[in-house]
PDB file of N, CA and C in Angstrom:
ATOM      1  N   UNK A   1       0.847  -1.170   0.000  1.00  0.00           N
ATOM      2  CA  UNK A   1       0.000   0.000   0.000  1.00  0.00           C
ATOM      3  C   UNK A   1       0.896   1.238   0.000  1.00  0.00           C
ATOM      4  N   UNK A   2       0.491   2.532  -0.782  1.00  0.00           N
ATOM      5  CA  UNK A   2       1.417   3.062  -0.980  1.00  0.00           C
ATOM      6  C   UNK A   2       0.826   4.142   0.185  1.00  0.00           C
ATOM      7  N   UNK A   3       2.019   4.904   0.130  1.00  0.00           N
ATOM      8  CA  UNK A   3       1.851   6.474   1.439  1.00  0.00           C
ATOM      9  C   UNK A   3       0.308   6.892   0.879  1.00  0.00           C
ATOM     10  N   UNK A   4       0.320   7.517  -0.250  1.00  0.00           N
ATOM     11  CA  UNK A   4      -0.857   8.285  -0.847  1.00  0.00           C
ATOM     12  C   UNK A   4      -2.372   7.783  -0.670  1.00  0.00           C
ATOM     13  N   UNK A   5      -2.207   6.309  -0.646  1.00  0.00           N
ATOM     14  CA  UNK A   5      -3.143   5.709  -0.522  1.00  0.00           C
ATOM     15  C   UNK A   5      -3.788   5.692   1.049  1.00  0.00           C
ATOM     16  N   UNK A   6      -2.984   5.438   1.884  1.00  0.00           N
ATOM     17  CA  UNK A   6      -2.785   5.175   3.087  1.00  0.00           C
ATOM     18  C   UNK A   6      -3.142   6.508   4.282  1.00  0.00           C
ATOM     19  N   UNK A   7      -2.667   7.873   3.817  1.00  0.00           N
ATOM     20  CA  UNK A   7      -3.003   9.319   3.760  1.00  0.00           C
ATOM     21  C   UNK A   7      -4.698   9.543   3.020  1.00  0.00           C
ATOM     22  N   UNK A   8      -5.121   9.077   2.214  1.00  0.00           N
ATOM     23  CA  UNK A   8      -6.260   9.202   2.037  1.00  0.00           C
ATOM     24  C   UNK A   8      -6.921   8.394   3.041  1.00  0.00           C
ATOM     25  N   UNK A   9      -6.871   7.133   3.622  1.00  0.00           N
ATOM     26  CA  UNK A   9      -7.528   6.251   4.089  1.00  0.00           C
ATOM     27  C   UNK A   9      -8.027   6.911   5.305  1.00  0.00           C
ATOM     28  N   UNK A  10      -6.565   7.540   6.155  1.00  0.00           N
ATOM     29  CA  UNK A  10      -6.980   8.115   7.388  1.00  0.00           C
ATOM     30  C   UNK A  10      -7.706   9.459   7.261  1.00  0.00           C
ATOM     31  N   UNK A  11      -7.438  10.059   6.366  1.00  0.00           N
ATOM     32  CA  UNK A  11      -8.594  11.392   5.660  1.00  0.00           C
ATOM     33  C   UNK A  11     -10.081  11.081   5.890  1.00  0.00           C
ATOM     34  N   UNK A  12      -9.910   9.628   4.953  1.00  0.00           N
ATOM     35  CA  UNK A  12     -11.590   9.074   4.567  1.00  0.00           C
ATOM     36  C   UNK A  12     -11.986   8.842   6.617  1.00  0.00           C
ATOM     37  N   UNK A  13     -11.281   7.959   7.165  1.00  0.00           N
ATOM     38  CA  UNK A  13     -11.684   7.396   8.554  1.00  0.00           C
ATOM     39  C   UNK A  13     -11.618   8.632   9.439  1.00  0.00           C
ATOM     40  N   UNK A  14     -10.754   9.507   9.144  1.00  0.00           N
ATOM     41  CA  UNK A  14     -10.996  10.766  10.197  1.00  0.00           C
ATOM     42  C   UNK A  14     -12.164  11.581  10.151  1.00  0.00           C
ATOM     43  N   UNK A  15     -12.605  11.903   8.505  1.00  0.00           N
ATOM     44  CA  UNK A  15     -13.353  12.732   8.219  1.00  0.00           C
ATOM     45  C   UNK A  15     -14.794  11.919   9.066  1.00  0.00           C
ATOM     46  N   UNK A  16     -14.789  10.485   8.462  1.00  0.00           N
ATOM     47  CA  UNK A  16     -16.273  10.020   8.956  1.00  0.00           C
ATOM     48  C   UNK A  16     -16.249   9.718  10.869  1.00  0.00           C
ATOM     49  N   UNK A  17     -15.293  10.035  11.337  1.00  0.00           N
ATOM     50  CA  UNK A  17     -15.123  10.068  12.942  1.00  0.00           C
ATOM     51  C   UNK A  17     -15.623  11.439  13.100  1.00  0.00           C
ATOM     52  N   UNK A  18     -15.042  12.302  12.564  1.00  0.00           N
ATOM     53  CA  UNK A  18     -15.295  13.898  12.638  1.00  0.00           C
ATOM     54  C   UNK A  18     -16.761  14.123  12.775  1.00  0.00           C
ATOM     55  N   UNK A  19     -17.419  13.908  12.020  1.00  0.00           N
ATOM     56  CA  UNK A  19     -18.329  13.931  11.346  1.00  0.00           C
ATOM     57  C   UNK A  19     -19.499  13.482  12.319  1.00  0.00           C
ATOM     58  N   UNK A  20     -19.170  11.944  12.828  1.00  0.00           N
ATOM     59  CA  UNK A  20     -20.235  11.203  13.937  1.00  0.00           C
ATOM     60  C   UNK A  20     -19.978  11.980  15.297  1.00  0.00           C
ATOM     61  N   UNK A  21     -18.494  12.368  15.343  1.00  0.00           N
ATOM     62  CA  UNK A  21     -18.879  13.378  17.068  1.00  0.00           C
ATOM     63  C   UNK A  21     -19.369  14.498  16.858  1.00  0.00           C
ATOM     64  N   UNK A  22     -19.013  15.688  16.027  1.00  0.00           N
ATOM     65  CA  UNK A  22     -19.915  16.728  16.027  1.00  0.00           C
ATOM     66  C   UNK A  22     -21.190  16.702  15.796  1.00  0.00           C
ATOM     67  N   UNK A  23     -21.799  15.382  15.354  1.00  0.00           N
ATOM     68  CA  UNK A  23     -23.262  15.930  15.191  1.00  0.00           C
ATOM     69  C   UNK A  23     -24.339  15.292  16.140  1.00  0.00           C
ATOM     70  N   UNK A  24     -23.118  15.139  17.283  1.00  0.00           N
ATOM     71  CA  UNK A  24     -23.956  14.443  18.794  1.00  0.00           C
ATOM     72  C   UNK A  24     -23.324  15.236  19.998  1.00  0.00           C
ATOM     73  N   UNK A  25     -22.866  16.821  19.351  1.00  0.00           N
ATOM     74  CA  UNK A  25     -22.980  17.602  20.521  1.00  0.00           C
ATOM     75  C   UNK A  25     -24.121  18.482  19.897  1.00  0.00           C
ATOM     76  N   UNK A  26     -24.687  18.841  21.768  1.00  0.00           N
ATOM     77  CA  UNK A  26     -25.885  19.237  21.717  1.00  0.00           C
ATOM     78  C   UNK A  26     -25.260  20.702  21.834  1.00  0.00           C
ATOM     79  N   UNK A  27     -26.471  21.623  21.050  1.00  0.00           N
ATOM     80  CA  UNK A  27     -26.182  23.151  21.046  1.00  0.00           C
ATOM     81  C   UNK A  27     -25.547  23.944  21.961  1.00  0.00           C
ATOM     82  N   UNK A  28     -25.718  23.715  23.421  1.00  0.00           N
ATOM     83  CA  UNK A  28     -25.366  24.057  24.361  1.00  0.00           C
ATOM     84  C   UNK A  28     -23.595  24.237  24.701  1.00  0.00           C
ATOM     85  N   UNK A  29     -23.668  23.294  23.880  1.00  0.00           N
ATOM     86  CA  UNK A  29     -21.685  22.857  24.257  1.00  0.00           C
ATOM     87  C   UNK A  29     -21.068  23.293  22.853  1.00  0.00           C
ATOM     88  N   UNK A  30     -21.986  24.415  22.079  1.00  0.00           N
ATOM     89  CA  UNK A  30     -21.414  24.562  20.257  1.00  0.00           C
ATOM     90  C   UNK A  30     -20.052  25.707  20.176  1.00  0.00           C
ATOM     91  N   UNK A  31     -20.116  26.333  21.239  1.00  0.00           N
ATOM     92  CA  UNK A  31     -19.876  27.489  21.779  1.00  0.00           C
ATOM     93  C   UNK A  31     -18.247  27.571  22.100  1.00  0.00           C
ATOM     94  N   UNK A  32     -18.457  26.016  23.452  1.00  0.00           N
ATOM     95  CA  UNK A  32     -16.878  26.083  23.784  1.00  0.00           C
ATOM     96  C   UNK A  32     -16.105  25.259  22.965  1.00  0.00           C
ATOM     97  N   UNK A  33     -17.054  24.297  21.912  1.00  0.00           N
ATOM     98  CA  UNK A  33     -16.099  23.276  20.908  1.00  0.00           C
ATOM     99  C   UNK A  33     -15.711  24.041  19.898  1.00  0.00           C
ATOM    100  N   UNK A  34     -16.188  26.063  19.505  1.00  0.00           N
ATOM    101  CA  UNK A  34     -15.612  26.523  18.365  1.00  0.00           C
ATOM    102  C   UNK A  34     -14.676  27.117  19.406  1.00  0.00           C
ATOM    103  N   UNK A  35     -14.683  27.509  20.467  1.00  0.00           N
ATOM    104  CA  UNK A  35     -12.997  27.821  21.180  1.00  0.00           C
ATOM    105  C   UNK A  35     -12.205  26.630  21.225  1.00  0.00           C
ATOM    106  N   UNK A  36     -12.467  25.914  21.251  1.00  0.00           N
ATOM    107  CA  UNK A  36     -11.063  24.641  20.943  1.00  0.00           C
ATOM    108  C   UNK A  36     -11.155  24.579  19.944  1.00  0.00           C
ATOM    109  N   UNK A  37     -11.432  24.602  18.389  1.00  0.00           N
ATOM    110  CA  UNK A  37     -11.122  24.354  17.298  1.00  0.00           C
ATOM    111  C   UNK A  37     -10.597  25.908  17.175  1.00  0.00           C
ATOM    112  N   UNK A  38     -10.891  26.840  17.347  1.00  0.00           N
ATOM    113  CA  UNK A  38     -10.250  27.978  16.708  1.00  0.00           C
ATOM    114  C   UNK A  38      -8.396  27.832  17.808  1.00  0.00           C
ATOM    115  N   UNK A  39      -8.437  27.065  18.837  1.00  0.00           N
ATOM    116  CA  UNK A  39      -7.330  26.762  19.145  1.00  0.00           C
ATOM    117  C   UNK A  39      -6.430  26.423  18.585  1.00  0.00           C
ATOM    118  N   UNK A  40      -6.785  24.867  17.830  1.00  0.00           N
ATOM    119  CA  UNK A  40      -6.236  23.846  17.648  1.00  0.00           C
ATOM    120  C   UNK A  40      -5.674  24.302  15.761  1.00  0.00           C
ATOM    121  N   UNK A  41      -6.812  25.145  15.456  1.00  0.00           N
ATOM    122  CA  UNK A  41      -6.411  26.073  14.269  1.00  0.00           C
ATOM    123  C   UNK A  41      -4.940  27.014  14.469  1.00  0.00           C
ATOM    124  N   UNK A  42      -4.896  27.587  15.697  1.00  0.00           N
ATOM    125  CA  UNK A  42      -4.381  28.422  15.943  1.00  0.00           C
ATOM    126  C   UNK A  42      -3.056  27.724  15.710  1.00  0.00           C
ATOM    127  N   UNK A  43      -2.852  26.689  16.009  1.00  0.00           N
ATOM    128  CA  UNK A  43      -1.461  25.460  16.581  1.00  0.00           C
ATOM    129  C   UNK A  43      -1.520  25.424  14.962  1.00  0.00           C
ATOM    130  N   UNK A  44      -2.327  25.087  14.175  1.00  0.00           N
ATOM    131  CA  UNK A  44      -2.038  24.814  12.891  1.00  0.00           C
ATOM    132  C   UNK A  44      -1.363  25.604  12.046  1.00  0.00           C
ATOM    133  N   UNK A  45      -1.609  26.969  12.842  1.00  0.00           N
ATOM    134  CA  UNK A  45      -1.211  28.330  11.953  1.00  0.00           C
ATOM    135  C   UNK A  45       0.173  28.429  11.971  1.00  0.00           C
ATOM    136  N   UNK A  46       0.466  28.115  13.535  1.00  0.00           N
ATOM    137  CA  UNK A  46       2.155  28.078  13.953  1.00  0.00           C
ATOM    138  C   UNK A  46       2.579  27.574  13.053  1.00  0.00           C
ATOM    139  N   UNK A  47       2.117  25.826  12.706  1.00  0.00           N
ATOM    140  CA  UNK A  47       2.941  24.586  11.869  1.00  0.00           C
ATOM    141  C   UNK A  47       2.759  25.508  10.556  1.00  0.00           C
ATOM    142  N   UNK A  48       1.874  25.609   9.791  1.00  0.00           N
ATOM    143  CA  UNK A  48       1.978  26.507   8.623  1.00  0.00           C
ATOM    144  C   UNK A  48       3.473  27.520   8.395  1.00  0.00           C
ATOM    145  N   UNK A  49       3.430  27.939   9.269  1.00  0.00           N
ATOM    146  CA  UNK A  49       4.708  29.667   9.457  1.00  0.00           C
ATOM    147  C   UNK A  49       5.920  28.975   9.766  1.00  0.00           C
ATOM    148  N   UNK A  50       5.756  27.820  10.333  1.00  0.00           N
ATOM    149  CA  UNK A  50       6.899  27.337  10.608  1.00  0.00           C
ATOM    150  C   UNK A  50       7.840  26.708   9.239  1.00  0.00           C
ATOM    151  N   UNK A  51       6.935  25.760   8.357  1.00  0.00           N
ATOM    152  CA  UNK A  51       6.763  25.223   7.420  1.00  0.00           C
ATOM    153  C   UNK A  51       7.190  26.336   5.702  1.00  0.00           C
ATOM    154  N   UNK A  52       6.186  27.674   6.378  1.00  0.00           N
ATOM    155  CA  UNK A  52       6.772  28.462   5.195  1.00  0.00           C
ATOM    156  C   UNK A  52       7.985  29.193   5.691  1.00  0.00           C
ATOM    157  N   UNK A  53       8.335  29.323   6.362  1.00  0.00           N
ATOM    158  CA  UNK A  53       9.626  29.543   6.978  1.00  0.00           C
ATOM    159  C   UNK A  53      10.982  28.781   6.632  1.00  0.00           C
ATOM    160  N   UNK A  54      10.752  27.313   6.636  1.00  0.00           N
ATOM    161  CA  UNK A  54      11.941  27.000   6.557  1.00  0.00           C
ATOM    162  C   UNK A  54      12.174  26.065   5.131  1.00  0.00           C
ATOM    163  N   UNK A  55      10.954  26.681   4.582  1.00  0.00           N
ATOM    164  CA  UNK A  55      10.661  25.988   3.031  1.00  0.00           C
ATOM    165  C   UNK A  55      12.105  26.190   2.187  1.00  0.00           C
ATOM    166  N   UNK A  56      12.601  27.394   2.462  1.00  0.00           N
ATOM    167  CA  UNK A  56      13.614  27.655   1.767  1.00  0.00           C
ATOM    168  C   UNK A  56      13.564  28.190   0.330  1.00  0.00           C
ATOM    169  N   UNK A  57      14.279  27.044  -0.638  1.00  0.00           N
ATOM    170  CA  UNK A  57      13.749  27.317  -2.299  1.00  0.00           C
ATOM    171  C   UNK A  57      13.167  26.469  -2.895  1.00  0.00           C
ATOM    172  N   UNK A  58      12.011  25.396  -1.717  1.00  0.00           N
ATOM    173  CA  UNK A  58      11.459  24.089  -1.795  1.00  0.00           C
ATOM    174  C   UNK A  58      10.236  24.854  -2.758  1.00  0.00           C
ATOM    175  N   UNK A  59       9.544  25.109  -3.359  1.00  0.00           N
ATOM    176  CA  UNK A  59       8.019  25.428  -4.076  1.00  0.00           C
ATOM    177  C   UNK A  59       6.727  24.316  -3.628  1.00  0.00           C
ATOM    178  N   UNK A  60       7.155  23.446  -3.527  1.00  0.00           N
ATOM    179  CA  UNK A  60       6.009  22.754  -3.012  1.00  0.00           C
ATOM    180  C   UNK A  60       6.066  22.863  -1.491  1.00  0.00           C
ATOM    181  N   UNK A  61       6.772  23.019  -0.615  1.00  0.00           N
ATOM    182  CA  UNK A  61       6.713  23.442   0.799  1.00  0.00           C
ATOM    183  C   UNK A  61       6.253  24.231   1.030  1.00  0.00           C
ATOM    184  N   UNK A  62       6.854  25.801  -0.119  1.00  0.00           N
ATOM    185  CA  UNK A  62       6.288  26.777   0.382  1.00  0.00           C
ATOM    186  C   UNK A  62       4.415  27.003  -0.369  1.00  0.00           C
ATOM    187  N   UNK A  63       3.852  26.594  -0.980  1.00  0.00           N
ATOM    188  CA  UNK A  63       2.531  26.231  -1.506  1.00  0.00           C
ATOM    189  C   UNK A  63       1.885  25.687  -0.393  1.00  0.00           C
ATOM    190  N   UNK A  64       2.562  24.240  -0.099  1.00  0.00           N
ATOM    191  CA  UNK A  64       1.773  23.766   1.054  1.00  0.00           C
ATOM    192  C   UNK A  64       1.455  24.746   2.192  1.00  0.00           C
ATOM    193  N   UNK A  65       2.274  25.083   2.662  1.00  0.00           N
ATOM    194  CA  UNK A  65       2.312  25.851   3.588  1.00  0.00           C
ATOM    195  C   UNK A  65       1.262  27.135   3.709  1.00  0.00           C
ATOM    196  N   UNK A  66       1.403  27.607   2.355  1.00  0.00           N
ATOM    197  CA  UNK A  66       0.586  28.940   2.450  1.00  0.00           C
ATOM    198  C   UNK A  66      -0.887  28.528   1.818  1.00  0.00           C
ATOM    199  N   UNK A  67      -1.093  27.552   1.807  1.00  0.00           N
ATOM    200  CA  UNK A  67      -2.618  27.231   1.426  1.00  0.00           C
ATOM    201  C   UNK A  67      -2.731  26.204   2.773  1.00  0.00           C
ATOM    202  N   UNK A  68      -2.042  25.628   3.867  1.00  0.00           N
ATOM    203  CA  UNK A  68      -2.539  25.394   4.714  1.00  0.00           C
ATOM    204  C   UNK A  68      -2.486  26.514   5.956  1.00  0.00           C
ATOM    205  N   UNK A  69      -2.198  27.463   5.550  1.00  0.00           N
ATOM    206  CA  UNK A  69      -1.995  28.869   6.611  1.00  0.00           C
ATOM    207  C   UNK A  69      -3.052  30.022   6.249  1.00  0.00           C
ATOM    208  N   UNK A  70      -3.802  29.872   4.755  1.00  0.00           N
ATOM    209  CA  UNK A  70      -5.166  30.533   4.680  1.00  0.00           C
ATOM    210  C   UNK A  70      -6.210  29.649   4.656  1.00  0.00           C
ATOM    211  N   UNK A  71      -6.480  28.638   5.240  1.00  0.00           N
ATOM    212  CA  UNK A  71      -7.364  27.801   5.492  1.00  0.00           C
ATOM    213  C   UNK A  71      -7.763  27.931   7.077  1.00  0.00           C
ATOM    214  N   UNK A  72      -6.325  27.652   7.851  1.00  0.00           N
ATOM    215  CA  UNK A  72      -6.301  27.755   9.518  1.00  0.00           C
ATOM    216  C   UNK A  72      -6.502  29.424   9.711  1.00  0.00           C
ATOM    217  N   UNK A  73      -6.508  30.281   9.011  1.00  0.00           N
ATOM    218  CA  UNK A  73      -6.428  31.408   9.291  1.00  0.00           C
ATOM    219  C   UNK A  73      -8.258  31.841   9.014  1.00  0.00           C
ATOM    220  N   UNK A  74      -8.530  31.232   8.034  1.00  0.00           N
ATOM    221  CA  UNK A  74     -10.215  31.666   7.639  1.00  0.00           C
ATOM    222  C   UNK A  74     -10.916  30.254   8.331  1.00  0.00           C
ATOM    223  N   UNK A  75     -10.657  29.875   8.967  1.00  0.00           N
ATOM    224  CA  UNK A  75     -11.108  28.793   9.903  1.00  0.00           C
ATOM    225  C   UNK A  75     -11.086  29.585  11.398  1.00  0.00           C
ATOM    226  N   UNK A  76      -9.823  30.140  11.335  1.00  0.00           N
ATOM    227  CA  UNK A  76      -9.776  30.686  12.958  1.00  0.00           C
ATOM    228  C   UNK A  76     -10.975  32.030  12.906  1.00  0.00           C
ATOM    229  N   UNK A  77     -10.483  33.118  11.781  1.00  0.00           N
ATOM    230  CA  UNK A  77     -11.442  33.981  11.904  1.00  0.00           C
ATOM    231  C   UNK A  77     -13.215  34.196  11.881  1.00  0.00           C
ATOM    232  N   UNK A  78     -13.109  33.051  11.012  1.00  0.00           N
ATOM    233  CA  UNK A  78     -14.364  32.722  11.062  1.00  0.00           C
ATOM    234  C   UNK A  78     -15.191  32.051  12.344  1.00  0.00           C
ATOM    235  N   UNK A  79     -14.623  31.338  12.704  1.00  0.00           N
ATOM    236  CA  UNK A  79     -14.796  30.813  13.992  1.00  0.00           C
ATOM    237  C   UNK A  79     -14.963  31.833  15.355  1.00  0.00           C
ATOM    238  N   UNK A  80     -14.057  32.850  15.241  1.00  0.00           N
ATOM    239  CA  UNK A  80     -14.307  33.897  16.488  1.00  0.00           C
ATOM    240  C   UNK A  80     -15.584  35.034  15.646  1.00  0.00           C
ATOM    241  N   UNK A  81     -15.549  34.856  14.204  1.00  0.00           N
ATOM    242  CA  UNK A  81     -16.647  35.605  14.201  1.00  0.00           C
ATOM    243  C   UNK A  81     -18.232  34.835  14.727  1.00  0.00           C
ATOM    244  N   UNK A  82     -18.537  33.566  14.336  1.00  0.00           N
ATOM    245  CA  UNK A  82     -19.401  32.488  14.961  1.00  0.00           C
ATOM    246  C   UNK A  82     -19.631  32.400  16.572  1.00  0.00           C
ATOM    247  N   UNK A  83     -18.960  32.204  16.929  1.00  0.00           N
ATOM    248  CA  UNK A  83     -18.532  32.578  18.621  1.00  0.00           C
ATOM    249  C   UNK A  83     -19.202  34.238  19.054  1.00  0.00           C
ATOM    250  N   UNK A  84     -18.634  35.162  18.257  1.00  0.00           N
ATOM    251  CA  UNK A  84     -19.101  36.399  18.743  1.00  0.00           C
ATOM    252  C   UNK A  84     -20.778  36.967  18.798  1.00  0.00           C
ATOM    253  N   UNK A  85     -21.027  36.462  17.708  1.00  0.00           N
ATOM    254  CA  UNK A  85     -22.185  35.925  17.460  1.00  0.00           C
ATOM    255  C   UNK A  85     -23.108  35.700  18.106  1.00  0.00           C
ATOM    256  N   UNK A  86     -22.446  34.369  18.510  1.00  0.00           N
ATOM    257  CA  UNK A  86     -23.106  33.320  19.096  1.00  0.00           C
ATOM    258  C   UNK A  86     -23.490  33.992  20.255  1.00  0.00           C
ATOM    259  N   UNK A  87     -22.647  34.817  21.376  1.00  0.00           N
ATOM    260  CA  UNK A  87     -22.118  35.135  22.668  1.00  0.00           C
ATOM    261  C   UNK A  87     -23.533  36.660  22.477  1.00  0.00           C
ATOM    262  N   UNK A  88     -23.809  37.347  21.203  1.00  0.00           N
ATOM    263  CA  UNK A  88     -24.473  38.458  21.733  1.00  0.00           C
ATOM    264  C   UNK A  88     -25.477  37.919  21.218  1.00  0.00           C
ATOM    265  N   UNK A  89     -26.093  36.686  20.621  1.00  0.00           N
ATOM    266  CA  UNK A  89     -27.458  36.614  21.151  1.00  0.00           C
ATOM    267  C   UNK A  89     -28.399  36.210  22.790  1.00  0.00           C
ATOM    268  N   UNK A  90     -27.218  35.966  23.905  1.00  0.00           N
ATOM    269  CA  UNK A  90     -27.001  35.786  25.099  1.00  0.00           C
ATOM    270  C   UNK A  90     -26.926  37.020  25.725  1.00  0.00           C
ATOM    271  N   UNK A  91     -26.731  37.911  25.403  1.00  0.00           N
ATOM    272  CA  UNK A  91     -26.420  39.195  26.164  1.00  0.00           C
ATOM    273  C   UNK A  91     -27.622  40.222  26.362  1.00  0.00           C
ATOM    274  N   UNK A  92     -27.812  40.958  26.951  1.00  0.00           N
ATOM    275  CA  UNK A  92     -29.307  41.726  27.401  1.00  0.00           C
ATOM    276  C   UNK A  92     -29.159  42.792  26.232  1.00  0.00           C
ATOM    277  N   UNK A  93     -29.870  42.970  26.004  1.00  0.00           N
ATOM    278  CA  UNK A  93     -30.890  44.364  24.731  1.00  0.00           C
ATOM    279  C   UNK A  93     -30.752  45.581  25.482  1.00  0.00           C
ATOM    280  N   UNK A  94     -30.076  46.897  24.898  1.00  0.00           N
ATOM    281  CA  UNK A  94     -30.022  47.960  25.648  1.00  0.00           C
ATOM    282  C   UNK A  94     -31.597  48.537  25.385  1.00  0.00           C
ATOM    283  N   UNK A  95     -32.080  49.141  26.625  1.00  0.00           N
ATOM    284  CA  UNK A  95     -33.412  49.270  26.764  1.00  0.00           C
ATOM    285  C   UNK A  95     -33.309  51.213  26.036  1.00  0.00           C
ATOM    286  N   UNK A  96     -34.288  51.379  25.736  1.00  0.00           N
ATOM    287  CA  UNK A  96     -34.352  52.430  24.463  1.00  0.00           C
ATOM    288  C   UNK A  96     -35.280  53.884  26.322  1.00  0.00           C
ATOM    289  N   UNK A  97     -34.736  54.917  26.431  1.00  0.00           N
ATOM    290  CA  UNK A  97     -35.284  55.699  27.203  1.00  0.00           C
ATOM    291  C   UNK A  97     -36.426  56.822  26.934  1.00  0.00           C
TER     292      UNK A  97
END
């Protein structure tokens, strides 16, 4: 079995793991699971910078890198915009005098 093959497999088995836990948390808990993913994004962003950093005069390093560093980056932002969101439909209505 080759790498490529083998890299898809855990793609295919991660994605459908992914997939069965998020859609058995209940609304209540939607809130603090986009603060740990905009985390865990955040860690991704590092590996990205790190990656285009020491790419050098590699072209496919530095590609990888910067298309996995605007993905974690519009994943993270998006995510604190969802969250913010989320947080002022919870918050009291300024009352009009």
């Amino acid at each position: 079995m080759s790498f490529f093959s083998e890299a898809l497999w855990v793609l295919l088995l991660g994605s459908l793991l992914g997939l069965e836990l998020i859609g058995k948390v209940p609304p209540t808990l939607h809130t603090p699971l986009m603060s740990g993913a905009n985390a865990i994004s955040g860690i991704t962003m590092l590996a990205a910078l790190t990656l285009i950093i020491q790419s050098g005069d590699k072209l496919p390093l530095l590609i990888i890198g910067s298309i996995s560093l605007g993905f974690a980056l519009f994943n993270v932002i998006g995510g604190f915009l969802v969250t913010d969101r989320m947080l002022a439909m919870f918050s009291r209505k300024k009352t009009r005098k």
